CSV table of C-alpha atoms and ligand atoms in Angstrom, one decimal:
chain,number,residue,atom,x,y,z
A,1,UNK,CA,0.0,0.0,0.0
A,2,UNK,CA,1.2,3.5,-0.6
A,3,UNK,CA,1.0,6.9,1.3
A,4,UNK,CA,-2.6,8.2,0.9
A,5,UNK,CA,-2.2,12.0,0.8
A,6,UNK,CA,-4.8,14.7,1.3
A,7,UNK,CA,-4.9,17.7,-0.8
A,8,UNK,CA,-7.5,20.7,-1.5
A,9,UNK,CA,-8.5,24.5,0.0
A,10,UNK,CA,-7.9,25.5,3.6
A,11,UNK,CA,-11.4,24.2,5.4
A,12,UNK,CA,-11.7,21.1,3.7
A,13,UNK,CA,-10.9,18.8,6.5
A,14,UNK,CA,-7.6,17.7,5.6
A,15,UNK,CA,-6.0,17.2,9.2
A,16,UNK,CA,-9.6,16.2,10.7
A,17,UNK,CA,-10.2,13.6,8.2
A,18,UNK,CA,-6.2,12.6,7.9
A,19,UNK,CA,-6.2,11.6,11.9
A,20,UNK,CA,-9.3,9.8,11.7
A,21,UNK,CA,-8.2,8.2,8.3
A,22,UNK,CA,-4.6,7.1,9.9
A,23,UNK,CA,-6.3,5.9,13.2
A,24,UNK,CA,-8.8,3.6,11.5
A,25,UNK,CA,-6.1,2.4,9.4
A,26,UNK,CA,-3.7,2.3,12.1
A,27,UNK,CA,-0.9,4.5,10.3
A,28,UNK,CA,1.0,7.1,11.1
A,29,UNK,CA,-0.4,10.4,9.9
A,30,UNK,CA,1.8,13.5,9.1
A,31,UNK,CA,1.1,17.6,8.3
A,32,UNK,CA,3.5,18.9,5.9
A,33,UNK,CA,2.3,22.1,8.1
A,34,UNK,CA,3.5,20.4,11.6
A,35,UNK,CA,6.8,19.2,9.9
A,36,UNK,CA,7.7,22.6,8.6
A,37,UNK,CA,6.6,24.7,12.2
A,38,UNK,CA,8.7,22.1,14.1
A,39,UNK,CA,11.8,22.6,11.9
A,40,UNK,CA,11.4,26.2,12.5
A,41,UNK,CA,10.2,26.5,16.0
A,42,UNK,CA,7.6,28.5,14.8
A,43,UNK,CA,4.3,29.1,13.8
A,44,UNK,CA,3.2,28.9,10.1
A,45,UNK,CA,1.4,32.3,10.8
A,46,UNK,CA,4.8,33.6,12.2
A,47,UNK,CA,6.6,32.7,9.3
A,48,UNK,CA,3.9,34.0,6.7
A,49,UNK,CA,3.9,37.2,8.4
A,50,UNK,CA,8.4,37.3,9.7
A,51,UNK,CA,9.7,35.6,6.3
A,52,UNK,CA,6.7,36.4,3.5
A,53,UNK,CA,5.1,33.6,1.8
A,54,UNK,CA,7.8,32.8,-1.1
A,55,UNK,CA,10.4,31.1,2.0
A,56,UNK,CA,7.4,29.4,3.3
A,57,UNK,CA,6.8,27.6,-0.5
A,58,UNK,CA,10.5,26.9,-0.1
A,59,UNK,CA,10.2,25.3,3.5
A,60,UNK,CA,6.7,23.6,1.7
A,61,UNK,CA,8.8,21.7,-0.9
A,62,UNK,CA,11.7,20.7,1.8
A,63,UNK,CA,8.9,19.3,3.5
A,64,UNK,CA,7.4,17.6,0.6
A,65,UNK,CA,10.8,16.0,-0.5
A,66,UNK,CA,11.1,14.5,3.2
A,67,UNK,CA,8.0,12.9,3.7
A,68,UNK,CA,8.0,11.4,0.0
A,69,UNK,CA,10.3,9.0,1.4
A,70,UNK,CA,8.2,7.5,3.8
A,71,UNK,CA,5.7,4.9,3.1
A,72,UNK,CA,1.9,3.2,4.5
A,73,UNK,CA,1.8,6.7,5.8
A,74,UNK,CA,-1.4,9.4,5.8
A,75,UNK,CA,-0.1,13.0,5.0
A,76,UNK,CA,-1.7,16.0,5.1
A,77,UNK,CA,-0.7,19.0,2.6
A,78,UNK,CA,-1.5,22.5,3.1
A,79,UNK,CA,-4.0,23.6,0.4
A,80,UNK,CA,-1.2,24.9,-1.4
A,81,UNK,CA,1.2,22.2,-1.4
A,82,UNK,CA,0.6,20.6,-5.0
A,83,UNK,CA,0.2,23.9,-7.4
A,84,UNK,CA,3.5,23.6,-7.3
A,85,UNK,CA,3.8,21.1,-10.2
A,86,UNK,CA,6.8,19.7,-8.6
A,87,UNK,CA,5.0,18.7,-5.6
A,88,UNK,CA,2.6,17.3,-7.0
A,89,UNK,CA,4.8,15.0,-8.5
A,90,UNK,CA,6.6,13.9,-5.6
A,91,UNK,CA,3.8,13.5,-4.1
A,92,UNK,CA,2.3,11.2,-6.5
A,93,UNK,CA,5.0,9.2,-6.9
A,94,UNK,CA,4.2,6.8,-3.7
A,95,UNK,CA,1.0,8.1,-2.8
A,96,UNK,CA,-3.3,7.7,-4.0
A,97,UNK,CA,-3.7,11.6,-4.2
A,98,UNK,CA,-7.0,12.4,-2.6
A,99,UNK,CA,-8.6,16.0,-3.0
A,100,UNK,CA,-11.3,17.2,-0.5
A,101,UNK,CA,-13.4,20.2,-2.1
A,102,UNK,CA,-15.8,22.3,-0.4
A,103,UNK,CA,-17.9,25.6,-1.5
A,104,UNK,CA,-17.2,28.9,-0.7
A,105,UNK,CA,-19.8,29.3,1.8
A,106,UNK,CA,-18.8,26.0,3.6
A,107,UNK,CA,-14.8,27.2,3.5
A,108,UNK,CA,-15.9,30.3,4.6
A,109,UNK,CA,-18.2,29.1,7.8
A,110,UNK,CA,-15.4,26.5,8.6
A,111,UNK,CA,-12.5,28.5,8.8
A,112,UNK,CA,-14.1,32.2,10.1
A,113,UNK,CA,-12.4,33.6,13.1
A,114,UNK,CA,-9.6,31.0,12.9
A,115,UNK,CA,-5.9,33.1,12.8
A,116,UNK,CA,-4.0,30.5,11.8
A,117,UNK,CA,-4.4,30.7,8.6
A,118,UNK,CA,-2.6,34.0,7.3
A,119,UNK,CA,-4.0,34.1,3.7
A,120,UNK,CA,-8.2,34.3,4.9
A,121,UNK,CA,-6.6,37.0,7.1
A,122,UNK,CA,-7.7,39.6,4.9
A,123,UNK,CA,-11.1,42.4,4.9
A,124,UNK,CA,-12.7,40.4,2.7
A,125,UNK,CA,-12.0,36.3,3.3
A,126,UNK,CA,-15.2,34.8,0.9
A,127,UNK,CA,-14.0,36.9,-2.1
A,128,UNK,CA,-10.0,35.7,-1.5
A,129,UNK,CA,-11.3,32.3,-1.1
A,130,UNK,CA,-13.3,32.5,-4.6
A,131,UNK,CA,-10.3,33.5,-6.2
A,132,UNK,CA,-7.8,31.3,-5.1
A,133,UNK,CA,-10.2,28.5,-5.6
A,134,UNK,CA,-10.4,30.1,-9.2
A,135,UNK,CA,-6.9,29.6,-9.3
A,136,UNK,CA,-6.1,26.4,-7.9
A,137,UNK,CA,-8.5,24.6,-9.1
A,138,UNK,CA,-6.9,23.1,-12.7
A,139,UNK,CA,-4.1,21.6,-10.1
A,140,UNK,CA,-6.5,20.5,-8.0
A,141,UNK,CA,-8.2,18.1,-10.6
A,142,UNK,CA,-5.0,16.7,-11.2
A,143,UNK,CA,-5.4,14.2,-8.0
A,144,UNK,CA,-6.9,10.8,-7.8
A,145,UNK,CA,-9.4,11.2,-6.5
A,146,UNK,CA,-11.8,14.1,-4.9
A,147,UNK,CA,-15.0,14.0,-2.7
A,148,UNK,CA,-17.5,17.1,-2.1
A,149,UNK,CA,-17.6,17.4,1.4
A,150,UNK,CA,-20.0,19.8,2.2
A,151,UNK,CA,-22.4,17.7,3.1
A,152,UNK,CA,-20.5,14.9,4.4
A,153,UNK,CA,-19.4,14.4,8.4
A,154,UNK,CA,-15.3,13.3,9.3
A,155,UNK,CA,-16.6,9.6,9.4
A,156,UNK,CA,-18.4,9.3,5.9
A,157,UNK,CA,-15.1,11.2,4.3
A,158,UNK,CA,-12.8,8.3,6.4
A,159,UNK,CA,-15.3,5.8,4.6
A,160,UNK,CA,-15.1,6.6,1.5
A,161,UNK,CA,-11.7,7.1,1.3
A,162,UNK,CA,-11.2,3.7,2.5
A,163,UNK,CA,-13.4,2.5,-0.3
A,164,UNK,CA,-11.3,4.5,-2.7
A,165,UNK,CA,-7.9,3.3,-2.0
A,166,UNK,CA,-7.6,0.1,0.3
B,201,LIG,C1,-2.2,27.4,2.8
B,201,LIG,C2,-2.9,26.5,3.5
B,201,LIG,C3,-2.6,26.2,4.9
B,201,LIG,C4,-1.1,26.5,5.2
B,201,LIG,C5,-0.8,27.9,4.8
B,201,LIG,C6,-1.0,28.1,3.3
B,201,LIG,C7,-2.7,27.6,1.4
B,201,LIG,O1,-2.8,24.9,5.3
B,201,LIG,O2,-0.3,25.6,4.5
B,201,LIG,O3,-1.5,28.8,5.5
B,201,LIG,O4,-1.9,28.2,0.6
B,201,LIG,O5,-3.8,27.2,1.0
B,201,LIG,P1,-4.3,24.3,5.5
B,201,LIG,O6,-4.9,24.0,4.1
B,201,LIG,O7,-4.1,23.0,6.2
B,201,LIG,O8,-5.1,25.3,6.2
């Protein structure tokens, strides 16, 4: 079996799902995020706001070349982790590549108020995550698989990922 890596927009449910997913499956789960804020000793909001976003992409890849290595393992990515074509890649290369999506609205609902992550933190949050959605979505399509969750609890994501690749 290979790695099973989650992909897609901030609010999708990657680390929720990823934990449950690893537990079930009795795995060890990983966040390119927690790998890059324990290299640094810091948080990823520190280093957005401290070091800009370009040396955070940077720190990103390092972490994506690490954890290609491992194997039987659930990883996390942040939601920007695989535009970077070369990530993707990597990624891809011992892992099922599972996107979750969600809409605007949901995004918007599950990630208001939070301040971790730097890029929402902005006057206007729903029309930032249209656009990057806008964006990223053509890089997005290029995983495995990908499941709407909008409607969908932790548990029935977990199941059907399990249905997808195991
Ligand atoms: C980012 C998503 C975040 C984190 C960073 C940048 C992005 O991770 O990597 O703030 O570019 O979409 P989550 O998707 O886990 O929130």
């Amino acid at each position: 079996m290979s790695n099973i890596v989650l992909v897609g927009f901030m609010g999708t449910g990657k680390s929720a799902v990823g934990r449950l997913l690893a537990k079930k499956l009795n795995r060890e789960f990983l966040e390119l995020d927690g790998l890059i804020e324990k290299k640094e000793g810091v948080s990823i909001r520190e280093i957005f706001e401290k070091k800009g976003e370009p040396y955070f992409r940077k720190l990103e890849k390092d972490a994506v070349k690490a954890v290609m290595r491992k194997k039987d393992i659930v990883i996390s990515a942040g939601g920007g982790a695989i535009i970077d074509r070369e990530n993707l890649v990597r990624l891809k290369e011992n892992g099922v590549i599972v996107c979750l999506e969600a809409s605007p609205d949901v995004i918007l609902k599950r990630t208001e108020g939070s301040l971790v992550r730097p890029l929402l933190n902005v006057p206007d949050p729903k029309q930032k995550i249209k656009s990057l959605l806008e964006k990223r979505k053509d890089a997005y399509k290029k995983s495995d698989f990908c499941i709407d969750t909008d409607n969908m609890t932790i548990e029935e994501v977990v199941e059907k990922i399990t249905g997808f690749c195991l």
